[in-house]
Amino acid sequence: MNISKTVLRFGVAGLILALNSTAYGLGLGTIDLQSRLNQRFSAHIPVIVSEEIEPSEVTVRLANDSQFERAGIHRTGIVSKLSFIAERTTDGEMVIAVRSPDRIVEPMVSCVIEVEQGGIKTIRKYTAMLEAPR
């Protein structure tokens, strides 16, 4: 085998690896609940990215109804009022801040969110227990 074919194969392999690594460039961590029952909902979801990006480059929204159905949960009016904003914490970590305008009186909140950055889309289901079942 000549040198040019070897270089070409390594080049193609490197390109494939580079494309695959960008496909996994956006992840979401475990929800960190910061509120309790009968308070306005407040939580942070860590955003895990493979490169430094700005919060303004991240789009966050509730997933569509078919994604809720696939996840096996009902989209409630409470969930529809939640806001999702990508931001940095005081220690520089990127998170999705999840907040509600009103107090939450249900002991459990479940939702499916869609996060997109640079053409990479991640969909994930979250459930927050505001009060432990009795």
Coordinates of N, CA and C in Angstrom, one line a residue:
M1 N 0.9 -1.2 0.0 CA 0.0 0.0 0.0 C 0.9 1.2 0.0
N2 N 0.6 2.2 -0.8 CA 1.4 3.4 -0.8 C 1.0 4.4 0.2
I3 N 1.9 5.3 0.5 CA 1.8 6.3 1.6 C 0.5 7.2 1.4
S4 N 0.2 7.6 0.2 CA -0.9 8.5 -0.1 C -2.3 7.8 0.3
K5 N -2.4 6.5 0.1 CA -3.6 5.8 0.4 C -3.7 5.7 2.0
T6 N -2.6 5.5 2.6 CA -2.6 5.4 4.1 C -3.0 6.7 4.7
V7 N -2.5 7.8 4.2 CA -2.8 9.2 4.7 C -4.3 9.4 4.4
L8 N -4.8 9.1 3.2 CA -6.2 9.3 2.9 C -7.1 8.5 3.9
R9 N -6.7 7.3 4.2 CA -7.6 6.5 5.1 C -7.6 7.1 6.5
F10 N -6.4 7.5 7.0 CA -6.4 8.2 8.3 C -7.1 9.5 8.3
G11 N -7.0 10.2 7.2 CA -7.8 11.5 7.1 C -9.3 11.2 7.1
V12 N -9.8 10.2 6.4 CA -11.2 9.9 6.4 C -11.6 9.4 7.8
A13 N -10.8 8.6 8.4 CA -11.1 8.1 9.8 C -11.2 9.3 10.7
G14 N -10.2 10.2 10.6 CA -10.3 11.4 11.5 C -11.5 12.2 11.3
L15 N -11.9 12.4 10.0 CA -13.1 13.1 9.7 C -14.4 12.5 10.3
I16 N -14.4 11.2 10.2 CA -15.6 10.4 10.8 C -15.6 10.6 12.3
L17 N -14.5 10.5 12.9 CA -14.4 10.7 14.4 C -14.8 12.1 14.8
A18 N -14.4 13.1 14.0 CA -14.7 14.5 14.3 C -16.2 14.7 14.1
L19 N -16.8 14.2 13.1 CA -18.2 14.3 12.9 C -19.0 13.6 14.0
N20 N -18.6 12.5 14.5 CA -19.2 11.8 15.6 C -19.1 12.5 16.9
S21 N -17.9 13.1 17.1 CA -17.8 13.9 18.4 C -18.7 15.1 18.5
T22 N -19.0 15.7 17.3 CA -19.9 16.8 17.4 C -21.3 16.4 17.6
A23 N -21.6 15.2 17.2 CA -23.0 14.6 17.4 C -23.3 14.4 18.9
Y24 N -22.2 14.3 19.7 CA -22.4 14.1 21.1 C -22.0 15.4 21.9
G25 N -22.0 16.5 21.2 CA -21.5 17.7 21.8 C -22.5 18.4 22.7
L26 N -23.7 17.9 22.9 CA -24.7 18.6 23.8 C -25.4 17.6 24.6
G27 N -25.3 17.7 25.9 CA -25.9 16.8 26.9 C -26.6 17.6 28.0
L28 N -27.4 16.9 28.7 CA -28.2 17.5 29.8 C -28.0 16.7 31.1
G29 N -27.7 17.4 32.2 CA -27.5 16.7 33.4 C -28.8 16.5 34.2
T30 N -28.7 16.1 35.4 CA -29.8 15.8 36.3 C -30.4 17.1 36.8
I31 N -31.7 17.2 36.9 CA -32.4 18.4 37.4 C -32.1 18.6 38.9
D32 N -31.8 19.9 39.2 CA -31.5 20.3 40.6 C -32.6 21.2 41.0
L33 N -33.5 20.6 41.8 CA -34.7 21.3 42.2 C -34.3 22.3 43.3
Q34 N -34.8 23.5 43.2 CA -34.5 24.6 44.2 C -35.7 25.1 44.9
S35 N -36.8 24.5 44.7 CA -38.1 25.0 45.3 C -38.8 23.8 45.9
R36 N -39.9 24.1 46.6 CA -40.7 23.1 47.3 C -42.2 23.3 46.9
L37 N -43.0 22.4 47.3 CA -44.4 22.5 47.1 C -45.0 23.8 47.6
N38 N -45.9 24.4 46.9 CA -46.5 25.7 47.3 C -45.6 26.9 47.1
Q39 N -44.5 26.7 46.3 CA -43.7 27.8 46.0 C -43.6 27.9 44.4
R40 N -43.1 29.0 43.9 CA -42.9 29.1 42.5 C -41.8 28.1 42.1
F41 N -42.0 27.3 41.0 CA -41.1 26.3 40.6 C -39.7 27.0 40.3
S42 N -38.6 26.4 40.7 CA -37.3 26.9 40.4 C -36.4 25.6 40.4
A43 N -35.7 25.5 39.3 CA -34.7 24.4 39.1 C -33.7 24.7 38.1
H44 N -32.5 24.0 38.2 CA -31.5 24.2 37.2 C -31.2 22.8 36.6
I45 N -30.9 22.8 35.3 CA -30.5 21.6 34.6 C -29.1 21.9 34.0
P46 N -28.1 21.2 34.4 CA -26.7 21.5 33.8 C -26.7 21.2 32.3
V47 N -26.1 22.0 31.5 CA -25.9 21.8 30.1 C -24.4 21.4 29.9
I48 N -24.3 20.2 29.3 CA -22.9 19.6 29.1 C -22.6 19.8 27.6
V49 N -21.6 20.6 27.3 CA -21.2 20.8 26.0 C -19.7 20.5 25.8
S50 N -19.4 20.1 24.5 CA -18.0 19.7 24.2 C -17.1 20.8 24.0
E51 N -17.6 22.0 23.8 CA -16.8 23.2 23.5 C -17.5 24.4 24.2
E52 N -16.7 25.4 24.4 CA -17.2 26.6 25.1 C -18.2 27.3 24.2
I53 N -19.4 27.5 24.6 CA -20.5 28.2 23.9 C -21.1 29.2 24.8
E54 N -21.9 30.2 24.2 CA -22.6 31.1 25.0 C -24.0 30.7 25.2
P55 N -24.6 31.1 26.3 CA -26.0 30.7 26.5 C -27.0 31.1 25.4
S56 N -26.6 32.3 24.8 CA -27.5 32.8 23.7 C -27.5 31.8 22.5
E57 N -26.5 30.9 22.4 CA -26.4 30.0 21.3 C -27.3 28.7 21.5
V58 N -27.9 28.6 22.7 CA -28.7 27.5 23.1 C -30.2 27.8 23.1
T59 N -31.0 27.0 22.4 CA -32.5 27.2 22.3 C -33.1 26.1 23.2
V60 N -34.0 26.5 24.1 CA -34.7 25.6 25.0 C -36.2 25.8 24.9
R61 N -36.9 24.7 24.7 CA -38.4 24.8 24.7 C -39.0 23.5 25.2
L62 N -40.3 23.5 25.5 CA -41.0 22.3 25.8 C -41.1 21.5 24.5
A63 N -40.9 20.2 24.6 CA -41.1 19.4 23.4 C -42.5 19.4 22.9
N64 N -42.7 18.9 21.7 CA -44.1 18.9 21.1 C -44.9 17.8 21.8
D65 N -46.2 17.8 21.5 CA -47.1 16.8 22.1 C -46.8 15.4 21.8
S66 N -46.3 15.1 20.6 CA -45.9 13.7 20.3 C -44.7 13.2 21.1
Q67 N -43.8 14.1 21.5 CA -42.7 13.8 22.3 C -43.2 13.5 23.7
F68 N -44.1 14.2 24.2 CA -44.7 14.0 25.5 C -45.4 12.6 25.5
E69 N -46.1 12.3 24.4 CA -46.8 11.0 24.3 C -45.8 9.9 24.3
R70 N -44.7 10.0 23.6 CA -43.6 9.0 23.6 C -43.0 8.8 24.9
A71 N -42.9 9.9 25.7 CA -42.4 9.8 27.0 C -43.4 9.2 28.1
G72 N -44.6 9.1 27.6 CA -45.7 8.5 28.5 C -46.2 9.5 29.6
I73 N -46.1 10.8 29.3 CA -46.6 11.7 30.3 C -47.6 12.7 29.6
H74 N -48.5 13.2 30.4 CA -49.5 14.1 29.9 C -49.0 15.6 30.1
R75 N -49.2 16.4 29.1 CA -48.7 17.8 29.1 C -49.8 18.6 29.8
T76 N -49.5 19.0 31.1 CA -50.4 19.8 31.9 C -50.3 21.3 31.7
G77 N -51.3 22.0 32.1 CA -51.3 23.5 32.1 C -50.1 24.1 32.9
I78 N -49.8 23.4 34.0 CA -48.7 23.9 34.8 C -47.4 23.8 34.0
V79 N -47.2 22.7 33.3 CA -45.9 22.6 32.6 C -45.9 23.6 31.4
S80 N -47.0 23.9 30.8 CA -47.0 24.9 29.7 C -46.6 26.3 30.2
K81 N -46.8 26.6 31.4 CA -46.4 27.9 32.0 C -44.9 28.0 32.4
L82 N -44.2 26.9 32.4 CA -42.8 26.9 32.8 C -42.0 27.7 31.7
S83 N -41.0 28.4 32.2 CA -40.0 29.1 31.3 C -38.7 28.4 31.4
F84 N -38.0 28.4 30.3 CA -36.7 27.7 30.2 C -35.7 28.7 29.6
I85 N -34.6 29.0 30.3 CA -33.7 30.0 29.9 C -32.3 29.4 30.1
A86 N -31.4 29.4 29.1 CA -30.0 29.0 29.2 C -29.3 30.2 29.8
E87 N -28.5 29.9 30.9 CA -27.8 31.0 31.5 C -26.5 30.4 32.2
R88 N -25.7 31.3 32.7 CA -24.5 30.9 33.4 C -24.8 31.2 34.9
T89 N -24.3 30.2 35.8 CA -24.4 30.5 37.2 C -23.2 31.4 37.6
T90 N -23.2 31.7 38.9 CA -22.1 32.6 39.4 C -20.8 31.9 39.3
D91 N -20.7 30.6 39.3 CA -19.4 29.9 39.1 C -19.1 29.5 37.7
G92 N -19.9 30.1 36.7 CA -19.6 29.9 35.3 C -20.2 28.7 34.6
E93 N -20.9 27.9 35.4 CA -21.5 26.7 34.8 C -22.7 27.1 34.0
M94 N -22.9 26.5 32.8 CA -24.1 26.7 32.0 C -25.2 25.8 32.4
V95 N -26.4 26.4 32.7 CA -27.5 25.7 33.1 C -28.8 26.1 32.3
I96 N -29.8 25.3 32.4 CA -31.1 25.8 32.0 C -31.9 26.1 33.2
A97 N -32.3 27.4 33.4 CA -33.1 27.8 34.5 C -34.5 27.5 34.2
V98 N -35.2 26.7 35.0 CA -36.6 26.4 34.8 C -37.4 27.1 36.0
R99 N -38.4 27.9 35.5 CA -39.1 28.7 36.5 C -40.6 28.7 36.2
S100 N -41.4 28.9 37.2 CA -42.9 29.1 36.9 C -43.3 30.5 37.5
P101 N -44.3 31.1 36.9 CA -44.7 32.4 37.4 C -45.6 32.2 38.6
D102 N -46.2 31.0 38.8 CA -47.1 30.8 39.9 C -46.6 29.7 40.8
R103 N -47.2 29.7 42.0 CA -46.9 28.6 43.0 C -47.4 27.3 42.3
I104 N -46.6 26.2 42.7 CA -47.0 24.9 42.2 C -47.6 24.1 43.4
V105 N -48.8 23.6 43.2 CA -49.5 22.9 44.2 C -49.6 21.4 44.0
E106 N -49.1 21.0 42.8 CA -49.0 19.5 42.5 C -47.7 19.0 43.1
P107 N -47.7 17.8 43.7 CA -46.5 17.3 44.3 C -45.4 16.8 43.3
M108 N -45.8 16.7 42.0 CA -44.8 16.2 41.0 C -45.1 17.0 39.7
V109 N -43.9 17.3 39.1 CA -44.0 18.0 37.8 C -43.1 17.2 36.8
S110 N -43.8 16.8 35.7 CA -43.0 16.1 34.7 C -43.1 16.9 33.4
C111 N -42.0 16.9 32.6 CA -42.0 17.6 31.4 C -41.0 17.0 30.4
V112 N -41.1 17.3 29.2 CA -40.1 16.9 28.2 C -39.6 18.2 27.5
I113 N -38.3 18.3 27.5 CA -37.7 19.6 26.9 C -36.9 19.2 25.7
E114 N -36.8 20.2 24.8 CA -36.0 20.1 23.6 C -34.9 21.2 23.7
V115 N -33.7 20.8 23.6 CA -32.6 21.7 23.6 C -31.8 21.6 22.3
E116 N -31.5 22.8 21.7 CA -30.8 22.8 20.4 C -29.7 23.8 20.4
Q117 N -28.5 23.3 19.9 CA -27.4 24.2 19.7 C -26.6 23.8 18.5
G118 N -26.4 24.7 17.6 CA -25.6 24.4 16.4 C -26.1 23.2 15.6
G119 N -27.4 23.0 15.5 CA -27.9 21.9 14.7 C -28.0 20.6 15.5
I120 N -27.5 20.6 16.7 CA -27.6 19.4 17.5 C -28.8 19.5 18.5
K121 N -29.7 18.5 18.4 CA -30.9 18.6 19.2 C -30.9 17.4 20.3
T122 N -31.3 17.8 21.5 CA -31.4 16.8 22.6 C -32.8 16.9 23.1
I123 N -33.4 15.8 23.3 CA -34.8 15.8 23.9 C -34.7 14.9 25.2
R124 N -35.2 15.4 26.3 CA -35.1 14.6 27.5 C -36.3 14.9 28.4
K125 N -36.7 13.8 29.1 CA -37.8 13.9 30.1 C -37.3 14.2 31.5
Y126 N -38.0 15.0 32.2 CA -37.6 15.3 33.6 C -38.8 15.2 34.5
T127 N -38.6 14.7 35.7 CA -39.7 14.6 36.7 C -39.1 15.2 38.0
A128 N -39.8 16.1 38.6 CA -39.3 16.7 39.8 C -40.4 16.4 40.9
M129 N -39.9 15.9 42.0 CA -40.8 15.6 43.1 C -40.7 16.7 44.1
L130 N -41.8 17.5 44.2 CA -41.8 18.7 45.1 C -42.1 18.2 46.5
E131 N -42.7 17.1 46.7 CA -43.1 16.5 48.0 C -43.0 15.0 47.8
A132 N -42.4 14.4 48.7 CA -42.3 12.9 48.7 C -43.6 12.3 48.9
P133 N -43.9 11.2 48.2 CA -45.2 10.5 48.4 C -45.3 9.9 49.8
R134 N -46.5 9.9 50.3 CA -46.7 9.4 51.7 C -47.1 7.9 51.6

